[in-house]
PDB file of N, CA and C in Angstrom:
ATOM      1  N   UNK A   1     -47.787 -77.549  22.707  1.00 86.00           N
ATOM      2  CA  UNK A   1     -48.995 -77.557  21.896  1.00 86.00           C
ATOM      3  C   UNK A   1     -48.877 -76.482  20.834  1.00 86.00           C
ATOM      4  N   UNK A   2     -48.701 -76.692  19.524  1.00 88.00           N
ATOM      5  CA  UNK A   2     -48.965 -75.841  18.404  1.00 88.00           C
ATOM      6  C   UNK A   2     -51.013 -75.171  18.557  1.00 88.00           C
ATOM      7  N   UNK A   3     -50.375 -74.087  18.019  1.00 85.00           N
ATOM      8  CA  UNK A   3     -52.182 -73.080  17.771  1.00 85.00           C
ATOM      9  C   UNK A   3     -51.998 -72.597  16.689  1.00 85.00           C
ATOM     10  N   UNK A   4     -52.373 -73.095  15.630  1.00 83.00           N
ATOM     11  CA  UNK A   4     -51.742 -72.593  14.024  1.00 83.00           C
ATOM     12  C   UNK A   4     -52.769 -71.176  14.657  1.00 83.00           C
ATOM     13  N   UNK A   5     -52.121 -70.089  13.601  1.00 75.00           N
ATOM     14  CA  UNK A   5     -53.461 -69.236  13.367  1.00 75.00           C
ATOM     15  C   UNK A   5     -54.497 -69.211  12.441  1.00 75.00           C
ATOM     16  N   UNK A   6     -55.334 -68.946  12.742  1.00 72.00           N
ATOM     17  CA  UNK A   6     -56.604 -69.066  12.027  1.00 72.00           C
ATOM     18  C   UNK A   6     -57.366 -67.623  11.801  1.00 72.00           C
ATOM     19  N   UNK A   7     -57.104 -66.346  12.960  1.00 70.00           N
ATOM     20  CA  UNK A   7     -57.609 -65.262  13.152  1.00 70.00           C
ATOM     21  C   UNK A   7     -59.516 -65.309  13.454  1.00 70.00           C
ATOM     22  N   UNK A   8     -59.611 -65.085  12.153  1.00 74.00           N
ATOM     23  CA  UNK A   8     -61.532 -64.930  11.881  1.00 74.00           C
ATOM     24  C   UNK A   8     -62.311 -66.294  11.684  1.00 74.00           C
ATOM     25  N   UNK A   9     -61.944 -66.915  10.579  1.00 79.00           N
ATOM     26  CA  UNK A   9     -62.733 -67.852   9.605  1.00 79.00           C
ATOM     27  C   UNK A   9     -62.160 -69.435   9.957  1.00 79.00           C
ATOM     28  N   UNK A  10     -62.947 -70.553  10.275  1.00 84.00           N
ATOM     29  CA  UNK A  10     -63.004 -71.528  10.157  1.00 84.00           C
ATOM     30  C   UNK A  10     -62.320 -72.394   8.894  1.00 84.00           C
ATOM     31  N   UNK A  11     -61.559 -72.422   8.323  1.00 86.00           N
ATOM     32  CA  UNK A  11     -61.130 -72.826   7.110  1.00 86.00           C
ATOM     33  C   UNK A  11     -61.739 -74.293   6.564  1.00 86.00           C
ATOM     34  N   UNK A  12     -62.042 -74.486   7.836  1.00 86.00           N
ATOM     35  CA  UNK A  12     -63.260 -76.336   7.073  1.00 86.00           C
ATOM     36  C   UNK A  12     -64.625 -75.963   6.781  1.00 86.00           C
ATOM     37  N   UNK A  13     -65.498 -75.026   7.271  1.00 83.00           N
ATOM     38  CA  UNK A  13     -66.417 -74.205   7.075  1.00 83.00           C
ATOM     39  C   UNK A  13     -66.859 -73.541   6.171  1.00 83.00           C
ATOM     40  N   UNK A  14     -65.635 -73.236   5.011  1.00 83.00           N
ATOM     41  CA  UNK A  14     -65.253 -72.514   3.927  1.00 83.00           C
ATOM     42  C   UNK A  14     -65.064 -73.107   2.658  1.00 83.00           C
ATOM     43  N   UNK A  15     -65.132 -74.705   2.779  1.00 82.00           N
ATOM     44  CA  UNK A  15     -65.084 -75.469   1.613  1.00 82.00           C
ATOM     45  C   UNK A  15     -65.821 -74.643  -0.099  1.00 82.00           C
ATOM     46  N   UNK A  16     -67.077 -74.015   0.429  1.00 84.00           N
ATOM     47  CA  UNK A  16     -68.100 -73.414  -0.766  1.00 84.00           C
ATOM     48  C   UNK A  16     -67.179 -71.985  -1.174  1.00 84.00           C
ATOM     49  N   UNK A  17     -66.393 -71.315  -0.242  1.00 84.00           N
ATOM     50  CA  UNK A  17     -66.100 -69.756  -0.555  1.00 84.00           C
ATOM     51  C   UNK A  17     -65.421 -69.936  -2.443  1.00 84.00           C
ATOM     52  N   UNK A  18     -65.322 -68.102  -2.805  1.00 86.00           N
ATOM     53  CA  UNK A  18     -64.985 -68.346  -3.937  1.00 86.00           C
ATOM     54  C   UNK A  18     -63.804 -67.366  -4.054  1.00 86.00           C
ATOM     55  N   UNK A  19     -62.944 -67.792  -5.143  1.00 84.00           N
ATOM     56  CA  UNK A  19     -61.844 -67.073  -5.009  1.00 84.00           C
ATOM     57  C   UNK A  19     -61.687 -65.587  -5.111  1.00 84.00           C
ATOM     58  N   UNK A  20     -61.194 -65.288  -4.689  1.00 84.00           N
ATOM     59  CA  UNK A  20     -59.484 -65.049  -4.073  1.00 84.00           C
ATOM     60  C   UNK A  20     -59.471 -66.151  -2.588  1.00 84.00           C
ATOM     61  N   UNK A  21     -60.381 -65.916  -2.033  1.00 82.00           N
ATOM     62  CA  UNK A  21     -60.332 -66.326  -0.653  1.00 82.00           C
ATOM     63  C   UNK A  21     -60.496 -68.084  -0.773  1.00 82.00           C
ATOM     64  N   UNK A  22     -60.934 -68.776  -1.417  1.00 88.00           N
ATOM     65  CA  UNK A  22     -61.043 -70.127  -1.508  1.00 88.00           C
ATOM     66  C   UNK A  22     -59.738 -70.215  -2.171  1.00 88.00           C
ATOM     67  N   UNK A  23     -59.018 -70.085  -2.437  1.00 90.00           N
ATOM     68  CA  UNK A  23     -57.338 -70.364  -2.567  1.00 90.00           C
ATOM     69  C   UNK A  23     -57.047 -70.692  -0.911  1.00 90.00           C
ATOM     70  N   UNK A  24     -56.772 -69.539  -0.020  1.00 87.00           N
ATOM     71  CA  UNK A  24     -56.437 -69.696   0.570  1.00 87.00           C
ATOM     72  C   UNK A  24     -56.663 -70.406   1.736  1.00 87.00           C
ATOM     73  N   UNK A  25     -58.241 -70.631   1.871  1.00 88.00           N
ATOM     74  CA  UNK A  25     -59.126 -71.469   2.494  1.00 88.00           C
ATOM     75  C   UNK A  25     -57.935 -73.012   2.192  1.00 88.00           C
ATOM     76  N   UNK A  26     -58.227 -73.569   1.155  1.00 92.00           N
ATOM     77  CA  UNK A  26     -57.523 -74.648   0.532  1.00 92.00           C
ATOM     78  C   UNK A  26     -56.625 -75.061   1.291  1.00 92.00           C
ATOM     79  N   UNK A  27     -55.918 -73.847   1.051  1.00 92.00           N
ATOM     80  CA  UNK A  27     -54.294 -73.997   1.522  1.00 92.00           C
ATOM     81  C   UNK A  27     -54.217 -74.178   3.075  1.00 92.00           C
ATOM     82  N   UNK A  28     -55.346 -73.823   3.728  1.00 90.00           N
ATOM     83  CA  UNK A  28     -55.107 -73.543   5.030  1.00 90.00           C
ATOM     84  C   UNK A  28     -56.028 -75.095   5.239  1.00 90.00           C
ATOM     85  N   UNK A  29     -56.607 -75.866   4.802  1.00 92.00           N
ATOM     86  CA  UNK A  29     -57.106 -77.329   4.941  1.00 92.00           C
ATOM     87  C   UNK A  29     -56.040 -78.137   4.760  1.00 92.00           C
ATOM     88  N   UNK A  30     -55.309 -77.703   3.832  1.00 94.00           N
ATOM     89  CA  UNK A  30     -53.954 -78.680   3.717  1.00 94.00           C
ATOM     90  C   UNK A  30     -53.144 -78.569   4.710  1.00 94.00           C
ATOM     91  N   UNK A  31     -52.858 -77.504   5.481  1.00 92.00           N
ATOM     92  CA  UNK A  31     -52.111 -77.172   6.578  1.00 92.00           C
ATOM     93  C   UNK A  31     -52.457 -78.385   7.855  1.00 92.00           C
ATOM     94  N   UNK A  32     -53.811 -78.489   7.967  1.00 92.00           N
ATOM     95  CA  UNK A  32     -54.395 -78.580   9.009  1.00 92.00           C
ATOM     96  C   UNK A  32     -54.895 -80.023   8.713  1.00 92.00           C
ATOM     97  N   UNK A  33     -54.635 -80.390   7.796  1.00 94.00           N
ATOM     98  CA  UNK A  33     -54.627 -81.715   7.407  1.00 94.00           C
ATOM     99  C   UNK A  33     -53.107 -82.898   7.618  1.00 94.00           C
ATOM    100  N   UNK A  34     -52.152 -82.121   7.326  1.00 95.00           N
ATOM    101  CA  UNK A  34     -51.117 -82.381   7.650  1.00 95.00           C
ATOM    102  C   UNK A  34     -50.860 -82.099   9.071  1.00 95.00           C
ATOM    103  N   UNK A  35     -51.190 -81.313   9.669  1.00 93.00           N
ATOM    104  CA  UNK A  35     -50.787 -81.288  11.430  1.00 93.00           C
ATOM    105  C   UNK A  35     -51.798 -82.274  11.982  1.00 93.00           C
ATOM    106  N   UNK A  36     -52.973 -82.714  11.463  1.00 94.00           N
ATOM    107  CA  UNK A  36     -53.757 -84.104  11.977  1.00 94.00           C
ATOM    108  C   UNK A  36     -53.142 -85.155  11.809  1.00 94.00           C
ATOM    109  N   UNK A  37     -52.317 -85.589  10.734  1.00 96.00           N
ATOM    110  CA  UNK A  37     -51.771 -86.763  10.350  1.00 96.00           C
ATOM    111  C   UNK A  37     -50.320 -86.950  10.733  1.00 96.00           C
ATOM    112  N   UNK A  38     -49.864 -85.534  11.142  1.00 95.00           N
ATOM    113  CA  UNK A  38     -48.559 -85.822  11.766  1.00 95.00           C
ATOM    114  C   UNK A  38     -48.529 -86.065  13.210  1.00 95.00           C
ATOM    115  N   UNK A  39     -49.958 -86.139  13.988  1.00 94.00           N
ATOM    116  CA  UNK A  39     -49.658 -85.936  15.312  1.00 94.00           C
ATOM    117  C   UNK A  39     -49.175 -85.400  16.531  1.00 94.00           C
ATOM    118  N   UNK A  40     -48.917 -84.025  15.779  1.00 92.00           N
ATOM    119  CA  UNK A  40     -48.490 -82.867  16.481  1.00 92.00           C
ATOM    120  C   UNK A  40     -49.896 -82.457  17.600  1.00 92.00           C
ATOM    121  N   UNK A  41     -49.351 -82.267  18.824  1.00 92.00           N
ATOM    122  CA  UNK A  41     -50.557 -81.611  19.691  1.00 92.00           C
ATOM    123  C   UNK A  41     -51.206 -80.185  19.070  1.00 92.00           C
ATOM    124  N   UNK A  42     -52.200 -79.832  18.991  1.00 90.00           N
ATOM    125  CA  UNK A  42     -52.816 -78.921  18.357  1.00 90.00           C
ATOM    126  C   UNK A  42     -53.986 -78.194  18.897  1.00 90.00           C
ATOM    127  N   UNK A  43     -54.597 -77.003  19.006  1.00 87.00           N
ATOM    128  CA  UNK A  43     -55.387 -76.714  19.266  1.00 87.00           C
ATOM    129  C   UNK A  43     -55.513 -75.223  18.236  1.00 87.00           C
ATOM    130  N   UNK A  44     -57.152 -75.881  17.649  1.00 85.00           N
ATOM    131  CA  UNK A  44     -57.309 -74.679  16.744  1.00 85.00           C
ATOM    132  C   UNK A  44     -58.308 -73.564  17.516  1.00 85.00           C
ATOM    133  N   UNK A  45     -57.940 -72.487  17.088  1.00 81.00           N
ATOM    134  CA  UNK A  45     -58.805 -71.014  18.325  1.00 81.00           C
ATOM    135  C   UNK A  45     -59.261 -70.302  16.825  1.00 81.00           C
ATOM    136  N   UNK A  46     -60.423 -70.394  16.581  1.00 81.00           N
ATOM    137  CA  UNK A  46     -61.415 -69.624  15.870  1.00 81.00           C
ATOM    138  C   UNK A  46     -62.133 -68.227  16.431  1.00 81.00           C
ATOM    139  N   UNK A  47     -61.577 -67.184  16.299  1.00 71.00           N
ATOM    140  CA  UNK A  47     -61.600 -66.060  17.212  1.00 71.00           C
ATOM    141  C   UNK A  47     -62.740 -65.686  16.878  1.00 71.00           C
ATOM    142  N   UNK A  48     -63.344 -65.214  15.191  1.00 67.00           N
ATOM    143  CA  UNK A  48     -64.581 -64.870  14.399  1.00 67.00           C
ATOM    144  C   UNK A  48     -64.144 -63.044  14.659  1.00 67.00           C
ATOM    145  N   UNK A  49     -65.280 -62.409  15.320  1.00 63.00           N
ATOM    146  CA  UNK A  49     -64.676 -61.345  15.140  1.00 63.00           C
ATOM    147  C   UNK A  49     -64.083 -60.744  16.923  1.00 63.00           C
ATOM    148  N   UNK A  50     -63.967 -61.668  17.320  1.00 59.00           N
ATOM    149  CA  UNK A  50     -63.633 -61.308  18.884  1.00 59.00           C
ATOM    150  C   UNK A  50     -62.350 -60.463  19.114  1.00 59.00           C
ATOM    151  N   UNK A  51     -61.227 -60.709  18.461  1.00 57.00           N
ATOM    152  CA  UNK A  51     -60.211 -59.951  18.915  1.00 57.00           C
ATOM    153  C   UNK A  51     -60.370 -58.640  17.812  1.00 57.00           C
ATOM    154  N   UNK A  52     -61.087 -58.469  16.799  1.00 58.00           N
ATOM    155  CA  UNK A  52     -61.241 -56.975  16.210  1.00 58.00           C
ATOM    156  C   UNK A  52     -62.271 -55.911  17.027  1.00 58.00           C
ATOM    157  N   UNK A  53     -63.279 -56.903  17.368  1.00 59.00           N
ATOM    158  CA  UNK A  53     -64.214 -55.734  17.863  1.00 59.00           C
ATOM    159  C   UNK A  53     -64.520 -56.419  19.983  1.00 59.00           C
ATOM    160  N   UNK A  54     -64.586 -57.184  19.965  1.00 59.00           N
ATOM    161  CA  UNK A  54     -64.685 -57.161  21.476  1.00 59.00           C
ATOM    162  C   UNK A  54     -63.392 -57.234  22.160  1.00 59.00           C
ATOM    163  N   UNK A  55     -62.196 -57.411  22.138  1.00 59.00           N
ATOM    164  CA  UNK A  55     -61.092 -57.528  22.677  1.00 59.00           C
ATOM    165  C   UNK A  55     -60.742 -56.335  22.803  1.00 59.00           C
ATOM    166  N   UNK A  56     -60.749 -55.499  21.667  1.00 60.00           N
ATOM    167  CA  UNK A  56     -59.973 -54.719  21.181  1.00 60.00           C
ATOM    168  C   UNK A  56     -60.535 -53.387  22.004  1.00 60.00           C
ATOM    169  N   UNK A  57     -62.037 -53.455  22.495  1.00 60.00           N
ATOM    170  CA  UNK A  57     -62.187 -52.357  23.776  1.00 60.00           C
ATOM    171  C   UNK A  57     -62.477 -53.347  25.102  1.00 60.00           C
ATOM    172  N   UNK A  58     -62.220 -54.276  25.240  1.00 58.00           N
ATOM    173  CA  UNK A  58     -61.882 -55.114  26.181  1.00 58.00           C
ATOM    174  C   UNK A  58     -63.481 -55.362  27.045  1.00 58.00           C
ATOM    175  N   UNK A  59     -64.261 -55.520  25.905  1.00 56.00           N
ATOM    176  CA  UNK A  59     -65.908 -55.827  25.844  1.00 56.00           C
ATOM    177  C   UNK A  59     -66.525 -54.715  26.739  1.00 56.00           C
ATOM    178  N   UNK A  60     -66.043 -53.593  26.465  1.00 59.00           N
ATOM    179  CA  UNK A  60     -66.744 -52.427  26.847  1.00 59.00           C
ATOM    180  C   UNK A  60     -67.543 -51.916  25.089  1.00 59.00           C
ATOM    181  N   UNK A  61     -68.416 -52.759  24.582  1.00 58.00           N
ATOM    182  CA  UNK A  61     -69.657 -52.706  23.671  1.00 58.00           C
ATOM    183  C   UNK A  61     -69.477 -51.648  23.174  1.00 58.00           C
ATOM    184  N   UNK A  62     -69.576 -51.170  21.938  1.00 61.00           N
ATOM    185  CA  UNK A  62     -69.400 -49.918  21.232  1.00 61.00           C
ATOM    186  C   UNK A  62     -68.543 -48.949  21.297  1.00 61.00           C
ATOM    187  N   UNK A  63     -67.086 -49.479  21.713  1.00 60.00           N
ATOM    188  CA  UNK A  63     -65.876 -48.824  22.005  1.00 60.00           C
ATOM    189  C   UNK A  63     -64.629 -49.691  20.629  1.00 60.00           C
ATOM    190  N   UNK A  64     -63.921 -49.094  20.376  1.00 59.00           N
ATOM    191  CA  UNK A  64     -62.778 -49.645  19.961  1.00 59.00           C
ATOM    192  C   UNK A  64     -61.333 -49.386  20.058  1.00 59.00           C
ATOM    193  N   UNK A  65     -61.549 -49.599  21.496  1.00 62.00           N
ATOM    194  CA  UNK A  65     -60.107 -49.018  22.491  1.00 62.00           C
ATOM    195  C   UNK A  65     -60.636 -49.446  23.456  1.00 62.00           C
ATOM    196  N   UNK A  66     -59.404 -49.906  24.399  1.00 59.00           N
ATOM    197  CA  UNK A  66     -59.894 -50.061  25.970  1.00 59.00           C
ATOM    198  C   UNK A  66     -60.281 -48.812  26.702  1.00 59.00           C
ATOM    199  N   UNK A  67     -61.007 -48.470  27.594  1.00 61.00           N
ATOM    200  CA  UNK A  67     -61.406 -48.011  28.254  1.00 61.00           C
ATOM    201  C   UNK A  67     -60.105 -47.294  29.028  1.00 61.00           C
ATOM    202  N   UNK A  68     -60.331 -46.237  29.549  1.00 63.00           N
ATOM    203  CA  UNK A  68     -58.780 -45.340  30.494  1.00 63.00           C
ATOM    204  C   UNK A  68     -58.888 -45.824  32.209  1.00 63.00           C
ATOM    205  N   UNK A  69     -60.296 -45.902  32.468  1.00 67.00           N
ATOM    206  CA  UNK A  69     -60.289 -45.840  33.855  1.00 67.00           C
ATOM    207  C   UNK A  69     -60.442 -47.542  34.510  1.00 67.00           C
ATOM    208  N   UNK A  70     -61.297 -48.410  34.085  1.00 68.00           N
ATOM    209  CA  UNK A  70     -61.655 -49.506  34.333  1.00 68.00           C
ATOM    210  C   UNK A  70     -62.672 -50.171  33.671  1.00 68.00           C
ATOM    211  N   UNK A  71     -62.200 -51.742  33.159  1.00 65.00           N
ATOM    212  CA  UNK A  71     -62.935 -52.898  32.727  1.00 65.00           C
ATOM    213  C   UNK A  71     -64.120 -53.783  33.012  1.00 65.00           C
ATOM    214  N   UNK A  72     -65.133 -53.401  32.558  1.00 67.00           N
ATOM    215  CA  UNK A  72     -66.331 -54.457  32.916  1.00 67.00           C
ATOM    216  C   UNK A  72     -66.625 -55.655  33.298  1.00 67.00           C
ATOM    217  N   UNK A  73     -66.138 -56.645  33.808  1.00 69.00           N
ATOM    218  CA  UNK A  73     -66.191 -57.806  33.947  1.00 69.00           C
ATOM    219  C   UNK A  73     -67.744 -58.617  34.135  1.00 69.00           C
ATOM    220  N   UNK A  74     -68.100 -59.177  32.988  1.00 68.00           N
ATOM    221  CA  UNK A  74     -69.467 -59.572  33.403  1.00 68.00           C
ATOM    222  C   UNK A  74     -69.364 -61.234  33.813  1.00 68.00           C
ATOM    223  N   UNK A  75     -70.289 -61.614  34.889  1.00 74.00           N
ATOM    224  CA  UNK A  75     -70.629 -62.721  35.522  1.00 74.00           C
ATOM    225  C   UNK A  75     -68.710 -62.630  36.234  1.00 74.00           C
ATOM    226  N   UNK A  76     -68.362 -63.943  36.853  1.00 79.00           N
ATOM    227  CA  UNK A  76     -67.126 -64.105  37.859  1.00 79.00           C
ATOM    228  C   UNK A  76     -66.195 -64.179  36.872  1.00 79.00           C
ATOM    229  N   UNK A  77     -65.444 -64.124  36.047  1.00 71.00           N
ATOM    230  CA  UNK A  77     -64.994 -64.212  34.834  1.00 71.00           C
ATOM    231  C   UNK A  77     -64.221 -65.142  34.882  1.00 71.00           C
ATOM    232  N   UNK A  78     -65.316 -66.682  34.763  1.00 75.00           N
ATOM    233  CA  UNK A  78     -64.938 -67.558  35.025  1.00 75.00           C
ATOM    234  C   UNK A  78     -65.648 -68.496  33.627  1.00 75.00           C
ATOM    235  N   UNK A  79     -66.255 -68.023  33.138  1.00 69.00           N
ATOM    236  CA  UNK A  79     -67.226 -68.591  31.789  1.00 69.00           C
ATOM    237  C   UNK A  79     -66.113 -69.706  30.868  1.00 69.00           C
ATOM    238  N   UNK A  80     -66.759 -70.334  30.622  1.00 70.00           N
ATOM    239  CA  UNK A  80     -65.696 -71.315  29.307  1.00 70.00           C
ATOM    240  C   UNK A  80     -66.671 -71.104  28.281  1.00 70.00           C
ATOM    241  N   UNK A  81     -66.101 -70.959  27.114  1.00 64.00           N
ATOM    242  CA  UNK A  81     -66.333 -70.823  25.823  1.00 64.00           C
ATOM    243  C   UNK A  81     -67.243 -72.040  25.439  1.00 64.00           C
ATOM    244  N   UNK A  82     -68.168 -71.916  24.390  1.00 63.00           N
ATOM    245  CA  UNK A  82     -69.079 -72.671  23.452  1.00 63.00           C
ATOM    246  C   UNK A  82     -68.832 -72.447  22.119  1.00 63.00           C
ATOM    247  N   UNK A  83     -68.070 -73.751  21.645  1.00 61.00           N
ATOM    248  CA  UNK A  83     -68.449 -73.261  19.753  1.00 61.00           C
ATOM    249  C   UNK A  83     -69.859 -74.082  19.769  1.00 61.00           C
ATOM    250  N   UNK A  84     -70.124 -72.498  18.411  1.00 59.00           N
ATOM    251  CA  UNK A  84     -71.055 -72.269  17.599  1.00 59.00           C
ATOM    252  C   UNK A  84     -70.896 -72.342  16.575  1.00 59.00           C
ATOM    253  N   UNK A  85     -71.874 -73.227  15.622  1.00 54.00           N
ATOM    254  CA  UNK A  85     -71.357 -73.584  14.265  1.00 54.00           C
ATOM    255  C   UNK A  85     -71.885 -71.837  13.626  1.00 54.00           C
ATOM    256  N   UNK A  86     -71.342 -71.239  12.642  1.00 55.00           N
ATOM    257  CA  UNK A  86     -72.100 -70.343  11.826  1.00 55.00           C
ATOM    258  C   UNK A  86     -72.934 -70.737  10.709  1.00 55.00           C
ATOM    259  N   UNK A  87     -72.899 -72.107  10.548  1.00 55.00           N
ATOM    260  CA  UNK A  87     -73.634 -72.204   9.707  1.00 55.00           C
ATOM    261  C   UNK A  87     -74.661 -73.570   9.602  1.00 55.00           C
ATOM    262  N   UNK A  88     -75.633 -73.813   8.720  1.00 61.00           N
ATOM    263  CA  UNK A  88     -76.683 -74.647   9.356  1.00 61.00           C
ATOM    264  C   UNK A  88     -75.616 -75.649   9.583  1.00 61.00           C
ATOM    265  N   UNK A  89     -76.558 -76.835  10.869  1.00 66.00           N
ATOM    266  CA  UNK A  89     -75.171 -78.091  11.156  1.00 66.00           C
ATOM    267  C   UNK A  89     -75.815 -79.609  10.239  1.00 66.00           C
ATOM    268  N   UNK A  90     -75.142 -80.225   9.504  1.00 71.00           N
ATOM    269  CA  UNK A  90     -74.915 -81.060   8.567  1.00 71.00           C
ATOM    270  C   UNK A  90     -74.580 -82.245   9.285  1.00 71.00           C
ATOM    271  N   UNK A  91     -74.751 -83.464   8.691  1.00 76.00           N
ATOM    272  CA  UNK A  91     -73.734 -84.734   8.879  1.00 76.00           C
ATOM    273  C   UNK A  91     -72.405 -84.283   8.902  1.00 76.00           C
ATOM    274  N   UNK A  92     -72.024 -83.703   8.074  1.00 73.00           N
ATOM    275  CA  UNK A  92     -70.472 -83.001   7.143  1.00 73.00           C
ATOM    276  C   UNK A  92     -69.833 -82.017   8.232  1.00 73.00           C
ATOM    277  N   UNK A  93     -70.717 -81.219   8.697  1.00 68.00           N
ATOM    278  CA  UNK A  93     -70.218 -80.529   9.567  1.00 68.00           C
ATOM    279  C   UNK A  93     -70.065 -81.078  11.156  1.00 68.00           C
ATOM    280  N   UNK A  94     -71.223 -82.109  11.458  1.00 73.00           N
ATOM    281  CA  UNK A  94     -70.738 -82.199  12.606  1.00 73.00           C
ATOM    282  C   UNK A  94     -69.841 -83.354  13.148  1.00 73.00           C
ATOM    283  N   UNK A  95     -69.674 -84.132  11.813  1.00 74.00           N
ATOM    284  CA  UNK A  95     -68.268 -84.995  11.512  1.00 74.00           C
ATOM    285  C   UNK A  95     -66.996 -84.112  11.616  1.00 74.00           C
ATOM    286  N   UNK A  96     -67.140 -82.877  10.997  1.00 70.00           N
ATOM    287  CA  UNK A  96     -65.718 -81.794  10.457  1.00 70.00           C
ATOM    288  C   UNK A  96     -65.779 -81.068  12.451  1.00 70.00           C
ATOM    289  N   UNK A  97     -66.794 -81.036  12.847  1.00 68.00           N
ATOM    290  CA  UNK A  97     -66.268 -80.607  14.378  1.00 68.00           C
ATOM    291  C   UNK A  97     -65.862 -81.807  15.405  1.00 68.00           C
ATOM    292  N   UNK A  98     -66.041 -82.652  15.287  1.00 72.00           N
ATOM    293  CA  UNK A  98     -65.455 -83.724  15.851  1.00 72.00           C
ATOM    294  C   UNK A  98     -63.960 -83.727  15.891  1.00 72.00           C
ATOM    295  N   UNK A  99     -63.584 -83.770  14.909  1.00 63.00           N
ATOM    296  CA  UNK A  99     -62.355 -84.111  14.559  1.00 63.00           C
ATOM    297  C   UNK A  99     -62.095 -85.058  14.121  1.00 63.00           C
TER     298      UNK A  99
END
């Protein structure tokens, strides 16, 4: 299974941004347009800001470093993820999350 990177930003989400960054938005729809049509297994991971600020003290909240002694684990740390659109949800958009 390919996981292009994506890091922060949704790149289908981004259709409106303005340049510098809507260049690259572009470029990264064409990417991801071509790995749909080639049929390559794929899974896209939209992090947002999770691996800068919650990963990165390992969701010990207002840290930016892990912790020295031990990690918080909240609920069985067994949770599965929910996307969330960031922005209002559309025909457009909830066609573009489908796939």
């Amino acid at each position: 299974r390919f996981l292009p990177s994506e890091y922060g930003v949704d790149p289908d989400f981004m259709e409106h941004s303005i340049a510098p960054g809507s260049v690259l938005f572009e470029q990264k729809r064409k990417v991801r347009r071509a790995i749909e049509e080639s049929g390559i297994p794929h899974t896209y991971v939209i992090a947002h800001c999770f691996a800068g600020y919650f990963l990165s003290g390992l969701a010990s909240f207002g840290r930016f470093w892990p912790p020295a002694a031990k990690v918080q684990i909240y609920g069985d740390g067994n949770h599965k993820g929910k996307r969330r659109p960031l922005l209002e949800e559309t025909p457009e958009s909830r066609k573009l999350a489908q796939g």
